[in-house]
């Protein structure tokens, strides 16, 4: 009888972040494992096999259950899981895969612990948005003021471009239905973007909890990186789709994912994180 050949599988067998599909949103169903493959069983008993090695982040909404073995398989494939409220307006918790070592995180901590180096990281983050400005003599507060003015002007420009009424950013936690359509779309798309950035940061071995601009919030470095892409992702999509109130949550998630693929966001995230932290 011939001997079976066993090949040890490690991370190198799986696609890199830049080659993965950005995100998948699931609700009202069950995740479990069948023959080492993760399958999704929806509320109508339809079964779909998920290529989790090619997915960056899974968003699991209300009515979702997941087996212990499925979570183990997701972690082994470096596919991160976000447990979210309906419409992704809140994140309850996240199941993240462990990194192979802590070298990148220690490097990030080293930058954060030095005031001068931390300020230089913040300047590199702002330089993505203001390539024409000399930020070498700007303080963090000054750069944040410039950024605030840029974002307010961007909101007004998008409102004019898409013919949408805009009264300012307004989000009341737990009372999202009281917001106007644009603000509801902004909250949803920002949630997707935060999940995507968190997944990429962790997959590269860095920490989403060590930020250089944001502080005193749940995921500072996630917010630092997400701000680089909001103008072309969350903000543009929110204003463009504000008048289409008949779109389902699944359709909005699909539109967001398609835009991520068009803009090659995962590839850019990997390069931008390494550039900001001056990593190899």
PDB file of N, CA and C in Angstrom, residues 56-60 66 71 74-75 79-85 90-98 190-203 206-210 217-223:
ATOM      1  N   UNK A  56     -10.115  38.713   3.546  1.00  0.00           N
ATOM      2  CA  UNK A  56      -9.398  39.432   4.590  1.00  0.00           C
ATOM      3  C   UNK A  56     -10.184  39.485   5.892  1.00  0.00           C
ATOM      4  N   UNK A  57     -11.489  39.835   5.816  1.00  0.00           N
ATOM      5  CA  UNK A  57     -12.282  40.019   7.029  1.00  0.00           C
ATOM      6  C   UNK A  57     -13.708  39.524   6.823  1.00  0.00           C
ATOM      7  N   UNK A  58     -14.225  38.819   7.820  1.00  0.00           N
ATOM      8  CA  UNK A  58     -15.626  38.406   7.834  1.00  0.00           C
ATOM      9  C   UNK A  58     -16.381  39.282   8.833  1.00  0.00           C
ATOM     10  N   UNK A  59     -17.468  39.909   8.386  1.00  0.00           N
ATOM     11  CA  UNK A  59     -18.368  40.642   9.265  1.00  0.00           C
ATOM     12  C   UNK A  59     -19.578  39.750   9.537  1.00  0.00           C
ATOM     13  N   UNK A  60     -19.774  39.370  10.788  1.00  0.00           N
ATOM     14  CA  UNK A  60     -20.892  38.506  11.151  1.00  0.00           C
ATOM     15  C   UNK A  60     -21.955  39.343  11.854  1.00  0.00           C
ATOM     16  N   UNK A  66     -21.400  30.453  15.127  1.00  0.00           N
ATOM     17  CA  UNK A  66     -20.164  29.933  14.548  1.00  0.00           C
ATOM     18  C   UNK A  66     -19.601  28.875  15.489  1.00  0.00           C
ATOM     19  N   UNK A  71     -13.924  28.799  13.888  1.00  0.00           N
ATOM     20  CA  UNK A  71     -13.067  29.905  14.312  1.00  0.00           C
ATOM     21  C   UNK A  71     -11.591  29.509  14.269  1.00  0.00           C
ATOM     22  N   UNK A  74     -10.561  29.650  10.651  1.00  0.00           N
ATOM     23  CA  UNK A  74     -10.448  31.047  10.215  1.00  0.00           C
ATOM     24  C   UNK A  74      -9.138  31.658  10.704  1.00  0.00           C
ATOM     25  N   UNK A  75      -8.803  31.396  11.966  1.00  0.00           N
ATOM     26  CA  UNK A  75      -7.575  31.946  12.529  1.00  0.00           C
ATOM     27  C   UNK A  75      -6.343  31.390  11.826  1.00  0.00           C
ATOM     28  N   UNK A  79      -7.780  34.886   8.579  1.00  0.00           N
ATOM     29  CA  UNK A  79      -9.016  35.581   8.216  1.00  0.00           C
ATOM     30  C   UNK A  79      -9.642  36.104   9.513  1.00  0.00           C
ATOM     31  N   UNK A  80      -9.713  37.412   9.658  1.00  0.00           N
ATOM     32  CA  UNK A  80     -10.212  38.004  10.891  1.00  0.00           C
ATOM     33  C   UNK A  80     -11.733  38.099  10.887  1.00  0.00           C
ATOM     34  N   UNK A  81     -12.322  38.056  12.088  1.00  0.00           N
ATOM     35  CA  UNK A  81     -13.776  38.030  12.239  1.00  0.00           C
ATOM     36  C   UNK A  81     -14.226  39.213  13.083  1.00  0.00           C
ATOM     37  N   UNK A  82     -15.223  39.950  12.598  1.00  0.00           N
ATOM     38  CA  UNK A  82     -15.811  41.062  13.345  1.00  0.00           C
ATOM     39  C   UNK A  82     -17.267  40.726  13.645  1.00  0.00           C
ATOM     40  N   UNK A  83     -17.655  40.768  14.910  1.00  0.00           N
ATOM     41  CA  UNK A  83     -19.051  40.563  15.293  1.00  0.00           C
ATOM     42  C   UNK A  83     -19.712  41.927  15.406  1.00  0.00           C
ATOM     43  N   UNK A  84     -20.688  42.193  14.554  1.00  0.00           N
ATOM     44  CA  UNK A  84     -21.237  43.544  14.437  1.00  0.00           C
ATOM     45  C   UNK A  84     -22.748  43.548  14.640  1.00  0.00           C
ATOM     46  N   UNK A  85     -23.261  44.731  14.933  1.00  0.00           N
ATOM     47  CA  UNK A  85     -24.697  44.911  15.049  1.00  0.00           C
ATOM     48  C   UNK A  85     -25.309  45.001  13.657  1.00  0.00           C
ATOM     49  N   UNK A  90     -22.357  49.093  15.028  1.00  0.00           N
ATOM     50  CA  UNK A  90     -21.596  48.870  16.252  1.00  0.00           C
ATOM     51  C   UNK A  90     -20.833  47.568  16.113  1.00  0.00           C
ATOM     52  N   UNK A  91     -19.647  47.528  16.703  1.00  0.00           N
ATOM     53  CA  UNK A  91     -18.839  46.314  16.723  1.00  0.00           C
ATOM     54  C   UNK A  91     -18.781  45.801  18.144  1.00  0.00           C
ATOM     55  N   UNK A  92     -19.243  44.573  18.355  1.00  0.00           N
ATOM     56  CA  UNK A  92     -19.283  44.008  19.689  1.00  0.00           C
ATOM     57  C   UNK A  92     -17.938  43.430  20.093  1.00  0.00           C
ATOM     58  N   UNK A  93     -17.311  42.709  19.190  1.00  0.00           N
ATOM     59  CA  UNK A  93     -15.998  42.153  19.486  1.00  0.00           C
ATOM     60  C   UNK A  93     -15.378  41.685  18.182  1.00  0.00           C
ATOM     61  N   UNK A  94     -14.109  41.326  18.262  1.00  0.00           N
ATOM     62  CA  UNK A  94     -13.417  40.841  17.073  1.00  0.00           C
ATOM     63  C   UNK A  94     -12.541  39.661  17.445  1.00  0.00           C
ATOM     64  N   UNK A  95     -12.547  38.661  16.591  1.00  0.00           N
ATOM     65  CA  UNK A  95     -11.688  37.501  16.775  1.00  0.00           C
ATOM     66  C   UNK A  95     -10.538  37.641  15.800  1.00  0.00           C
ATOM     67  N   UNK A  96      -9.334  37.802  16.327  1.00  0.00           N
ATOM     68  CA  UNK A  96      -8.189  38.089  15.473  1.00  0.00           C
ATOM     69  C   UNK A  96      -7.212  36.929  15.515  1.00  0.00           C
ATOM     70  N   UNK A  97      -6.524  36.750  14.421  1.00  0.00           N
ATOM     71  CA  UNK A  97      -5.540  35.683  14.350  1.00  0.00           C
ATOM     72  C   UNK A  97      -4.231  36.156  14.972  1.00  0.00           C
ATOM     73  N   UNK A  98      -3.495  35.229  15.563  1.00  0.00           N
ATOM     74  CA  UNK A  98      -2.225  35.587  16.180  1.00  0.00           C
ATOM     75  C   UNK A  98      -1.164  35.772  15.107  1.00  0.00           C
ATOM     76  N   UNK A 190     -17.821  53.680   7.137  1.00  0.00           N
ATOM     77  CA  UNK A 190     -16.682  53.822   8.041  1.00  0.00           C
ATOM     78  C   UNK A 190     -16.470  52.549   8.848  1.00  0.00           C
ATOM     79  N   UNK A 191     -17.563  51.911   9.259  1.00  0.00           N
ATOM     80  CA  UNK A 191     -17.452  50.662  10.006  1.00  0.00           C
ATOM     81  C   UNK A 191     -16.762  49.588   9.173  1.00  0.00           C
ATOM     82  N   UNK A 192     -17.148  49.477   7.904  1.00  0.00           N
ATOM     83  CA  UNK A 192     -16.486  48.529   7.013  1.00  0.00           C
ATOM     84  C   UNK A 192     -14.992  48.852   6.898  1.00  0.00           C
ATOM     85  N   UNK A 193     -14.693  50.138   6.722  1.00  0.00           N
ATOM     86  CA  UNK A 193     -13.304  50.549   6.541  1.00  0.00           C
ATOM     87  C   UNK A 193     -12.476  50.280   7.790  1.00  0.00           C
ATOM     88  N   UNK A 194     -13.045  50.522   8.968  1.00  0.00           N
ATOM     89  CA  UNK A 194     -12.323  50.253  10.207  1.00  0.00           C
ATOM     90  C   UNK A 194     -12.009  48.762  10.344  1.00  0.00           C
ATOM     91  N   UNK A 195     -12.977  47.922   9.993  1.00  0.00           N
ATOM     92  CA  UNK A 195     -12.740  46.480  10.062  1.00  0.00           C
ATOM     93  C   UNK A 195     -11.640  46.046   9.116  1.00  0.00           C
ATOM     94  N   UNK A 196     -11.641  46.635   7.931  1.00  0.00           N
ATOM     95  CA  UNK A 196     -10.640  46.286   6.931  1.00  0.00           C
ATOM     96  C   UNK A 196      -9.241  46.730   7.371  1.00  0.00           C
ATOM     97  N   UNK A 197      -9.137  47.949   7.902  1.00  0.00           N
ATOM     98  CA  UNK A 197      -7.842  48.453   8.368  1.00  0.00           C
ATOM     99  C   UNK A 197      -7.336  47.652   9.566  1.00  0.00           C
ATOM    100  N   UNK A 198      -8.233  47.346  10.497  1.00  0.00           N
ATOM    101  CA  UNK A 198      -7.838  46.559  11.670  1.00  0.00           C
ATOM    102  C   UNK A 198      -7.303  45.198  11.249  1.00  0.00           C
ATOM    103  N   UNK A 199      -8.001  44.565  10.323  1.00  0.00           N
ATOM    104  CA  UNK A 199      -7.571  43.260   9.840  1.00  0.00           C
ATOM    105  C   UNK A 199      -6.182  43.327   9.209  1.00  0.00           C
ATOM    106  N   UNK A 200      -5.943  44.336   8.393  1.00  0.00           N
ATOM    107  CA  UNK A 200      -4.644  44.461   7.719  1.00  0.00           C
ATOM    108  C   UNK A 200      -3.531  44.766   8.706  1.00  0.00           C
ATOM    109  N   UNK A 201      -3.801  45.660   9.657  1.00  0.00           N
ATOM    110  CA  UNK A 201      -2.797  46.021  10.659  1.00  0.00           C
ATOM    111  C   UNK A 201      -2.366  44.786  11.454  1.00  0.00           C
ATOM    112  N   UNK A 202      -3.343  44.015  11.909  1.00  0.00           N
ATOM    113  CA  UNK A 202      -3.043  42.826  12.711  1.00  0.00           C
ATOM    114  C   UNK A 202      -2.338  41.766  11.866  1.00  0.00           C
ATOM    115  N   UNK A 203      -2.774  41.607  10.626  1.00  0.00           N
ATOM    116  CA  UNK A 203      -2.163  40.601   9.759  1.00  0.00           C
ATOM    117  C   UNK A 203      -0.692  40.890   9.502  1.00  0.00           C
ATOM    118  N   UNK A 206       1.270  44.352  13.413  1.00  0.00           N
ATOM    119  CA  UNK A 206       1.244  45.597  14.174  1.00  0.00           C
ATOM    120  C   UNK A 206       0.026  45.613  15.104  1.00  0.00           C
ATOM    121  N   UNK A 207      -0.082  46.668  15.891  1.00  0.00           N
ATOM    122  CA  UNK A 207      -1.185  46.770  16.842  1.00  0.00           C
ATOM    123  C   UNK A 207      -2.114  47.918  16.463  1.00  0.00           C
ATOM    124  N   UNK A 208      -3.426  47.675  16.420  1.00  0.00           N
ATOM    125  CA  UNK A 208      -4.374  48.760  16.142  1.00  0.00           C
ATOM    126  C   UNK A 208      -4.568  49.681  17.343  1.00  0.00           C
ATOM    127  N   UNK A 209      -3.983  49.318  18.494  1.00  0.00           N
ATOM    128  CA  UNK A 209      -4.197  50.075  19.726  1.00  0.00           C
ATOM    129  C   UNK A 209      -3.133  51.137  19.975  1.00  0.00           C
ATOM    130  N   UNK A 210      -2.115  51.203  19.120  1.00  0.00           N
ATOM    131  CA  UNK A 210      -1.024  52.156  19.312  1.00  0.00           C
ATOM    132  C   UNK A 210      -1.067  53.164  18.164  1.00  0.00           C
ATOM    133  N   UNK A 217      -9.182  56.339  22.300  1.00  0.00           N
ATOM    134  CA  UNK A 217     -10.293  55.705  21.584  1.00  0.00           C
ATOM    135  C   UNK A 217      -9.967  54.220  21.425  1.00  0.00           C
ATOM    136  N   UNK A 218     -10.937  53.412  21.028  1.00  0.00           N
ATOM    137  CA  UNK A 218     -10.709  51.952  21.006  1.00  0.00           C
ATOM    138  C   UNK A 218      -9.589  51.486  20.075  1.00  0.00           C
ATOM    139  N   UNK A 219      -9.491  52.066  18.860  1.00  0.00           N
ATOM    140  CA  UNK A 219      -8.535  51.562  17.873  1.00  0.00           C
ATOM    141  C   UNK A 219      -7.785  52.733  17.225  1.00  0.00           C
ATOM    142  N   UNK A 220      -6.883  53.366  17.948  1.00  0.00           N
ATOM    143  CA  UNK A 220      -6.235  54.581  17.443  1.00  0.00           C
ATOM    144  C   UNK A 220      -5.526  54.418  16.105  1.00  0.00           C
ATOM    145  N   UNK A 221      -4.698  53.382  15.963  1.00  0.00           N
ATOM    146  CA  UNK A 221      -3.948  53.250  14.718  1.00  0.00           C
ATOM    147  C   UNK A 221      -4.873  52.874  13.561  1.00  0.00           C
ATOM    148  N   UNK A 222      -5.944  52.143  13.852  1.00  0.00           N
ATOM    149  CA  UNK A 222      -6.944  51.862  12.824  1.00  0.00           C
ATOM    150  C   UNK A 222      -7.519  53.163  12.278  1.00  0.00           C
ATOM    151  N   UNK A 223      -7.871  54.083  13.177  1.00  0.00           N
ATOM    152  CA  UNK A 223      -8.437  55.362  12.748  1.00  0.00           C
ATOM    153  C   UNK A 223      -7.389  56.214  12.023  1.00  0.00           C
TER     154      UNK A 223
END
